[in-house]
Amino acid sequence: MENQNNRNISEFILLGLSYDQNMQIFCFVLFLFCYIALLVGNLLILVSIRCSPLFHQPMYYFLSHLSSMDICYTSSVTPKLIADLLGGTKTISYGNCMLQVFAMHFFGSIEIFVLTVMAFDRYVAICRPLHYMLIMNRARCHLLVLAAWAGGALHSFPQLSMTIQLPFCGPNEIDHYFCDIFPLLKVACTDTYIIGVLVVANSGMVALVTFVVLFVSYVIILFSLRHHSAEGRHKALSTCGSHITVVILFFGPSIFDYLRPPTTLPEDKVFALFYTIIAPMLNPIIYTLRNAEMKNAMTKVWCQTLFSRKAHN
């Protein structure tokens, strides 16, 4: 009741990406294709890993969790965006807006921590190969994934708590294509400076610190490769190259959006597309095209499925 007394609006209007009708149709076709490609690609990875011996290898166990987070994370934003591009007034209820804020930060931060766990896995595999299976046993893998989920909760619940406490008196137009904290701070009818600083300290620093940790870990990995054979270097560089590409696509725009004074810029929506749609869509392509084991596993699993169906018929 106290929170309801602090607001007199029941919904927000999302201004979206563009007012131009032709641009909206183009974006609808583009993002519908991206979303279908994301779902198909990540589901292919999930099924291929689960139905093959790769699931028992730590790197692919973590990759399956990354694919799951890609689907959950993007699904908290993209279906609404696609529907709005076809509709007229782009509205979202207060409750759904708060849910979207939570889901975005919860699944997004879990994805960040899973990427960190994957970097640690590659560090152990390349720098401590003789102790790899001892260090990365299945119990520790489960624990690391659980820690990623716990980290996601610790990050997202304070964000949601701060957002729910904001009073909204109008106007209710959000200059974005989804509900996020900075655009909501702009329409809140109170001084939001302290909350803005807390958001930067939380979201911005999580993104920056994680990126620095990942960057340092991959520098150490690449430096240690000089002691490996040419074949070993090629295999490690192929795997690490995939990881580094994903990290840059995801973290670069995230740091730009969250690690700065709490303001909104026209470029925010463009950069947000990278970490909400483009990077999750490219993850399956990056991890399969440069990974022979993943390609072989996918070929075997789906060929066996097709042959078994033909034999059954």
Tab-separated table of N, CA, C and O in Angstrom, residues 35-121:
chain	number	residue	atom	x	y	z
A	35	TYR	N	15.951	-13.466	-33.116
A	35	TYR	CA	15.426	-14.208	-31.964
A	35	TYR	C	15.239	-15.683	-32.295
A	35	TYR	O	15.583	-16.560	-31.502
A	36	ILE	N	14.715	-15.972	-33.503
A	36	ILE	CA	14.557	-17.379	-33.924
A	36	ILE	C	15.925	-18.042	-34.044
A	36	ILE	O	16.126	-19.183	-33.602
A	37	ALA	N	16.897	-17.318	-34.640
A	37	ALA	CA	18.256	-17.864	-34.771
A	37	ALA	C	18.872	-18.123	-33.398
A	37	ALA	O	19.541	-19.143	-33.192
A	38	LEU	N	18.624	-17.209	-32.463
A	38	LEU	CA	19.145	-17.377	-31.101
A	38	LEU	C	18.557	-18.614	-30.443
A	38	LEU	O	19.285	-19.418	-29.843
A	39	LEU	N	17.230	-18.783	-30.547
A	39	LEU	CA	16.576	-19.938	-29.925
A	39	LEU	C	17.060	-21.245	-30.551
A	39	LEU	O	17.414	-22.189	-29.841
A	40	VAL	N	17.076	-21.277	-31.884
A	40	VAL	CA	17.480	-22.511	-32.577
A	40	VAL	C	18.938	-22.841	-32.268
A	40	VAL	O	19.275	-23.988	-31.935
A	41	GLY	N	19.820	-21.835	-32.362
A	41	GLY	CA	21.246	-22.067	-32.131
A	41	GLY	C	21.545	-22.538	-30.724
A	41	GLY	O	22.270	-23.529	-30.528
A	42	ASN	N	20.965	-21.864	-29.730
A	42	ASN	CA	21.242	-22.251	-28.345
A	42	ASN	C	20.586	-23.573	-27.962
A	42	ASN	O	21.158	-24.349	-27.192
A	43	LEU	N	19.399	-23.836	-28.517
A	43	LEU	CA	18.766	-25.135	-28.253
A	43	LEU	C	19.560	-26.272	-28.904
A	43	LEU	O	19.667	-27.364	-28.332
A	44	LEU	N	20.116	-26.017	-30.096
A	44	LEU	CA	20.978	-27.019	-30.741
A	44	LEU	C	22.187	-27.345	-29.862
A	44	LEU	O	22.560	-28.511	-29.700
A	45	ILE	N	22.800	-26.301	-29.305
A	45	ILE	CA	23.950	-26.513	-28.419
A	45	ILE	C	23.528	-27.280	-27.177
A	45	ILE	O	24.204	-28.240	-26.754
A	46	LEU	N	22.407	-26.892	-26.577
A	46	LEU	CA	21.945	-27.559	-25.354
A	46	LEU	C	21.686	-29.049	-25.591
A	46	LEU	O	22.170	-29.901	-24.833
A	47	VAL	N	20.925	-29.363	-26.638
A	47	VAL	CA	20.579	-30.756	-26.920
A	47	VAL	C	21.823	-31.548	-27.312
A	47	VAL	O	22.013	-32.696	-26.857
A	48	SER	N	22.699	-30.955	-28.132
A	48	SER	CA	23.904	-31.651	-28.591
A	48	SER	C	24.825	-31.978	-27.422
A	48	SER	O	25.420	-33.072	-27.369
A	49	ILE	N	24.959	-31.058	-26.465
A	49	ILE	CA	25.826	-31.305	-25.313
A	49	ILE	C	25.187	-32.327	-24.381
A	49	ILE	O	25.854	-33.265	-23.903
A	50	ARG	N	23.893	-32.182	-24.115
A	50	ARG	CA	23.208	-33.089	-23.182
A	50	ARG	C	23.175	-34.525	-23.705
A	50	ARG	O	23.184	-35.470	-22.916
A	51	CYS	N	23.120	-34.682	-25.021
A	51	CYS	CA	22.991	-36.019	-25.607
A	51	CYS	C	24.319	-36.595	-26.077
A	51	CYS	O	24.334	-37.557	-26.853
A	52	SER	N	25.424	-36.011	-25.646
A	52	SER	CA	26.740	-36.503	-26.054
A	52	SER	C	27.669	-36.573	-24.843
A	52	SER	O	27.359	-36.004	-23.784
A	53	PRO	N	28.786	-37.268	-24.975
A	53	PRO	CA	29.752	-37.341	-23.855
A	53	PRO	C	30.343	-35.985	-23.471
A	53	PRO	O	30.960	-35.868	-22.409
A	54	LEU	N	30.177	-34.969	-24.315
A	54	LEU	CA	30.726	-33.646	-24.002
A	54	LEU	C	30.152	-33.073	-22.705
A	54	LEU	O	30.797	-32.243	-22.061
A	55	PHE	N	28.940	-33.512	-22.348
A	55	PHE	CA	28.300	-32.980	-21.136
A	55	PHE	C	29.137	-33.255	-19.892
A	55	PHE	O	29.044	-32.533	-18.894
A	56	HIS	N	29.955	-34.294	-19.934
A	56	HIS	CA	30.775	-34.652	-18.775
A	56	HIS	C	32.104	-33.891	-18.744
A	56	HIS	O	32.877	-34.044	-17.801
A	57	GLN	N	32.355	-33.078	-19.791
A	57	GLN	CA	33.541	-32.221	-19.783
A	57	GLN	C	33.156	-30.849	-19.224
A	57	GLN	O	32.148	-30.270	-19.644
A	58	PRO	N	33.923	-30.327	-18.270
A	58	PRO	CA	33.547	-29.060	-17.616
A	58	PRO	C	33.256	-27.917	-18.577
A	58	PRO	O	32.276	-27.189	-18.402
A	59	MET	N	34.091	-27.739	-19.620
A	59	MET	CA	33.903	-26.602	-20.519
A	59	MET	C	32.530	-26.638	-21.177
A	59	MET	O	31.841	-25.603	-21.284
A	60	TYR	N	32.086	-27.819	-21.605
A	60	TYR	CA	30.803	-27.933	-22.294
A	60	TYR	C	29.641	-27.946	-21.299
A	60	TYR	O	28.525	-27.535	-21.643
A	61	TYR	N	29.898	-28.402	-20.096
A	61	TYR	CA	28.900	-28.297	-19.034
A	61	TYR	C	28.577	-26.826	-18.772
A	61	TYR	O	27.412	-26.435	-18.677
A	62	PHE	N	29.621	-25.993	-18.702
A	62	PHE	CA	29.408	-24.550	-18.507
A	62	PHE	C	28.786	-23.908	-19.743
A	62	PHE	O	27.953	-23.005	-19.628
A	63	LEU	N	29.181	-24.375	-20.921
A	63	LEU	CA	28.619	-23.835	-22.166
A	63	LEU	C	27.117	-24.095	-22.241
A	63	LEU	O	26.358	-23.247	-22.718
A	64	SER	N	26.675	-25.263	-21.750
A	64	SER	CA	25.240	-25.556	-21.752
A	64	SER	C	24.490	-24.585	-20.840
A	64	SER	O	23.376	-24.153	-21.155
A	65	HIS	N	25.106	-24.217	-19.718
A	65	HIS	CA	24.485	-23.236	-18.826
A	65	HIS	C	24.484	-21.843	-19.462
A	65	HIS	O	23.523	-21.076	-19.297
A	66	LEU	N	25.548	-21.515	-20.187
A	66	LEU	CA	25.597	-20.228	-20.877
A	66	LEU	C	24.489	-20.136	-21.921
A	66	LEU	O	23.824	-19.098	-22.040
A	67	SER	N	24.249	-21.217	-22.664
A	67	SER	CA	23.181	-21.240	-23.661
A	67	SER	C	21.816	-21.070	-23.002
A	67	SER	O	20.941	-20.371	-23.532
A	68	SER	N	21.629	-21.709	-21.849
A	68	SER	CA	20.366	-21.560	-21.114
A	68	SER	C	20.152	-20.111	-20.696
A	68	SER	O	19.041	-19.564	-20.823
A	69	MET	N	21.216	-19.473	-20.204
A	69	MET	CA	21.111	-18.076	-19.776
A	69	MET	C	20.865	-17.146	-20.961
A	69	MET	O	20.130	-16.163	-20.848
A	70	ASP	N	21.478	-17.453	-22.105
A	70	ASP	CA	21.236	-16.655	-23.313
A	70	ASP	C	19.748	-16.635	-23.650
A	70	ASP	O	19.170	-15.584	-23.955
A	71	ILE	N	19.125	-17.817	-23.597
A	71	ILE	CA	17.699	-17.928	-23.926
A	71	ILE	C	16.848	-17.160	-22.911
A	71	ILE	O	15.966	-16.374	-23.283
A	72	CYS	N	17.112	-17.373	-21.624
A	72	CYS	CA	16.325	-16.707	-20.573
A	72	CYS	C	16.524	-15.195	-20.601
A	72	CYS	O	15.559	-14.424	-20.505
A	73	TYR	N	17.779	-14.777	-20.752
A	73	TYR	CA	18.116	-13.353	-20.720
A	73	TYR	C	17.444	-12.606	-21.869
A	73	TYR	O	16.764	-11.593	-21.674
A	74	THR	N	17.611	-13.120	-23.090
A	74	THR	CA	17.051	-12.442	-24.260
A	74	THR	C	15.527	-12.525	-24.271
A	74	THR	O	14.863	-11.595	-24.726
A	75	SER	N	14.969	-13.627	-23.764
A	75	SER	CA	13.518	-13.788	-23.755
A	75	SER	C	12.830	-12.835	-22.787
A	75	SER	O	11.610	-12.649	-22.867
A	76	SER	N	13.593	-12.226	-21.883
A	76	SER	CA	12.992	-11.248	-20.975
A	76	SER	C	12.768	-9.903	-21.665
A	76	SER	O	12.072	-9.036	-21.126
A	77	VAL	N	13.342	-9.724	-22.866
A	77	VAL	CA	13.248	-8.443	-23.577
A	77	VAL	C	12.706	-8.585	-25.000
A	77	VAL	O	11.789	-7.874	-25.405
A	78	THR	N	13.270	-9.506	-25.762
A	78	THR	CA	13.043	-9.538	-27.212
A	78	THR	C	11.600	-9.820	-27.630
A	78	THR	O	11.097	-9.145	-28.551
A	79	PRO	N	10.875	-10.794	-27.040
A	79	PRO	CA	9.483	-11.003	-27.478
A	79	PRO	C	8.625	-9.749	-27.338
A	79	PRO	O	7.814	-9.440	-28.228
A	80	LYS	N	8.803	-9.013	-26.257
A	80	LYS	CA	8.059	-7.761	-26.058
A	80	LYS	C	8.448	-6.726	-27.115
A	80	LYS	O	7.592	-6.021	-27.667
A	81	LEU	N	9.748	-6.635	-27.408
A	81	LEU	CA	10.227	-5.700	-28.431
A	81	LEU	C	9.618	-6.033	-29.788
A	81	LEU	O	9.132	-5.139	-30.501
A	82	ILE	N	9.613	-7.302	-30.168
A	82	ILE	CA	9.075	-7.729	-31.463
A	82	ILE	C	7.584	-7.422	-31.553
A	82	ILE	O	7.092	-6.920	-32.573
A	83	ALA	N	6.848	-7.698	-30.472
A	83	ALA	CA	5.411	-7.419	-30.458
A	83	ALA	C	5.139	-5.923	-30.560
A	83	ALA	O	4.224	-5.492	-31.280
A	84	ASP	N	5.929	-5.119	-29.874
A	84	ASP	CA	5.744	-3.661	-29.898
A	84	ASP	C	6.017	-3.062	-31.272
A	84	ASP	O	5.418	-2.056	-31.652
A	85	LEU	N	6.947	-3.674	-32.024
A	85	LEU	CA	7.274	-3.148	-33.348
A	85	LEU	C	6.105	-3.291	-34.328
A	85	LEU	O	6.024	-2.564	-35.313
A	86	LEU	N	5.204	-4.235	-34.035
A	86	LEU	CA	4.024	-4.409	-34.885
A	86	LEU	C	2.820	-3.637	-34.372
A	86	LEU	O	1.915	-3.307	-35.126
A	87	GLY	N	2.806	-3.381	-33.044
A	87	GLY	CA	1.648	-2.737	-32.435
A	87	GLY	C	1.676	-1.234	-32.574
A	87	GLY	O	2.545	-0.641	-33.209
A	88	GLY	N	0.683	-0.598	-31.967
A	88	GLY	CA	0.600	0.853	-31.990
A	88	GLY	C	1.310	1.441	-30.782
A	88	GLY	O	2.524	1.642	-30.786
A	89	THR	N	0.531	1.721	-29.716
A	89	THR	CA	1.116	2.254	-28.485
A	89	THR	C	1.840	1.144	-27.736
A	89	THR	O	1.273	0.081	-27.485
A	90	LYS	N	3.067	1.389	-27.395
A	90	LYS	CA	3.905	0.371	-26.772
A	90	LYS	C	3.842	0.538	-25.248
A	90	LYS	O	4.646	1.251	-24.658
A	91	THR	N	2.887	-0.129	-24.618
A	91	THR	CA	2.709	0.016	-23.172
A	91	THR	C	3.182	-1.236	-22.445
A	91	THR	O	3.205	-2.335	-23.013
A	92	ILE	N	3.546	-1.052	-21.182
A	92	ILE	CA	3.913	-2.157	-20.302
A	92	ILE	C	3.415	-1.807	-18.905
A	92	ILE	O	3.564	-0.666	-18.449
A	93	SER	N	2.775	-2.759	-18.241
A	93	SER	CA	2.241	-2.495	-16.916
A	93	SER	C	3.373	-2.281	-15.918
A	93	SER	O	4.512	-2.712	-16.147
A	94	TYR	N	3.031	-1.623	-14.812
A	94	TYR	CA	4.047	-1.367	-13.776
A	94	TYR	C	4.659	-2.677	-13.277
A	94	TYR	O	5.885	-2.792	-13.154
A	95	GLY	N	3.817	-3.677	-13.009
A	95	GLY	CA	4.313	-4.958	-12.504
A	95	GLY	C	5.229	-5.655	-13.484
A	95	GLY	O	6.291	-6.164	-13.115
A	96	ASN	N	4.829	-5.674	-14.762
A	96	ASN	CA	5.665	-6.311	-15.789
A	96	ASN	C	6.959	-5.551	-16.001
A	96	ASN	O	7.998	-6.147	-16.325
A	97	CYS	N	6.905	-4.233	-15.828
A	97	CYS	CA	8.119	-3.416	-15.957
A	97	CYS	C	9.118	-3.785	-14.861
A	97	CYS	O	10.312	-3.974	-15.128
A	98	MET	N	8.632	-3.902	-13.637
A	98	MET	CA	9.510	-4.281	-12.522
A	98	MET	C	10.054	-5.705	-12.720
A	98	MET	O	11.227	-5.985	-12.431
A	99	LEU	N	9.193	-6.592	-13.237
A	99	LEU	CA	9.627	-7.964	-13.505
A	99	LEU	C	10.714	-7.981	-14.565
A	99	LEU	O	11.683	-8.746	-14.470
A	100	GLN	N	10.574	-7.127	-15.577
A	100	GLN	CA	11.575	-7.068	-16.641
A	100	GLN	C	12.916	-6.549	-16.116
A	100	GLN	O	13.973	-7.057	-16.494
A	101	VAL	N	12.871	-5.546	-15.248
A	101	VAL	CA	14.098	-5.034	-14.623
A	101	VAL	C	14.808	-6.153	-13.875
A	101	VAL	O	16.024	-6.353	-14.018
A	102	PHE	N	14.040	-6.907	-13.081
A	102	PHE	CA	14.640	-7.994	-12.299
A	102	PHE	C	15.209	-9.083	-13.212
A	102	PHE	O	16.347	-9.524	-13.021
A	103	ALA	N	14.395	-9.538	-14.186
A	103	ALA	CA	14.831	-10.636	-15.059
A	103	ALA	C	16.079	-10.255	-15.844
A	103	ALA	O	17.013	-11.062	-15.983
A	104	MET	N	16.116	-9.028	-16.370
A	104	MET	CA	17.277	-8.568	-17.123
A	104	MET	C	18.551	-8.638	-16.290
A	104	MET	O	19.578	-9.164	-16.728
A	105	HIS	N	18.491	-8.108	-15.083
A	105	HIS	CA	19.689	-8.057	-14.242
A	105	HIS	C	20.015	-9.426	-13.647
A	105	HIS	O	21.188	-9.751	-13.455
A	106	PHE	N	19.001	-10.226	-13.361
A	106	PHE	CA	19.237	-11.553	-12.786
A	106	PHE	C	19.920	-12.468	-13.789
A	106	PHE	O	21.025	-12.979	-13.538
A	107	PHE	N	19.296	-12.665	-14.944
A	107	PHE	CA	19.872	-13.572	-15.949
A	107	PHE	C	21.136	-12.988	-16.580
A	107	PHE	O	22.071	-13.729	-16.908
A	108	GLY	N	21.170	-11.661	-16.736
A	108	GLY	CA	22.366	-11.033	-17.299
A	108	GLY	C	23.575	-11.192	-16.408
A	108	GLY	O	24.676	-11.494	-16.886
A	109	SER	N	23.394	-11.015	-15.093
A	109	SER	CA	24.529	-11.156	-14.179
A	109	SER	C	24.954	-12.617	-14.041
A	109	SER	O	26.143	-12.905	-13.905
A	110	ILE	N	23.993	-13.548	-14.100
A	110	ILE	CA	24.368	-14.972	-14.090
A	110	ILE	C	25.229	-15.281	-15.306
A	110	ILE	O	26.245	-15.984	-15.213
A	111	GLU	N	24.843	-14.737	-16.459
A	111	GLU	CA	25.633	-14.954	-17.687
A	111	GLU	C	27.050	-14.405	-17.520
A	111	GLU	O	28.030	-15.043	-17.941
A	112	ILE	N	27.176	-13.236	-16.904
A	112	ILE	CA	28.492	-12.653	-16.659
A	112	ILE	C	29.338	-13.576	-15.793
A	112	ILE	O	30.520	-13.829	-16.080
A	113	PHE	N	28.738	-14.118	-14.736
A	113	PHE	CA	29.499	-14.979	-13.821
A	113	PHE	C	29.807	-16.337	-14.459
A	113	PHE	O	30.860	-16.924	-14.183
A	114	VAL	N	28.921	-16.842	-15.323
A	114	VAL	CA	29.213	-18.093	-16.040
A	114	VAL	C	30.381	-17.887	-17.002
A	114	VAL	O	31.255	-18.761	-17.126
A	115	LEU	N	30.438	-16.728	-17.672
A	115	LEU	CA	31.581	-16.419	-18.536
A	115	LEU	C	32.872	-16.371	-17.727
A	115	LEU	O	33.935	-16.811	-18.198
A	116	THR	N	32.795	-15.863	-16.496
A	116	THR	CA	33.972	-15.833	-15.621
A	116	THR	C	34.403	-17.243	-15.239
A	116	THR	O	35.600	-17.562	-15.228
A	117	VAL	N	33.421	-18.089	-14.935
A	117	VAL	CA	33.711	-19.493	-14.596
A	117	VAL	C	34.348	-20.198	-15.788
A	117	VAL	O	35.293	-20.991	-15.632
A	118	MET	N	33.873	-19.912	-16.992
A	118	MET	CA	34.444	-20.525	-18.195
A	118	MET	C	35.888	-20.086	-18.406
A	118	MET	O	36.732	-20.871	-18.859
A	119	ALA	N	36.196	-18.824	-18.063
A	119	ALA	CA	37.581	-18.348	-18.164
A	119	ALA	C	38.462	-19.076	-17.154
A	119	ALA	O	39.610	-19.453	-17.468
A	120	PHE	N	37.941	-19.286	-15.952
A	120	PHE	CA	38.691	-20.030	-14.931
A	120	PHE	C	38.945	-21.468	-15.393
A	120	PHE	O	40.048	-22.013	-15.213
A	121	ASP	N	37.935	-22.067	-16.016
A	121	ASP	CA	38.070	-23.434	-16.538
A	121	ASP	C	39.175	-23.507	-17.587
A	121	ASP	O	39.995	-24.429	-17.579
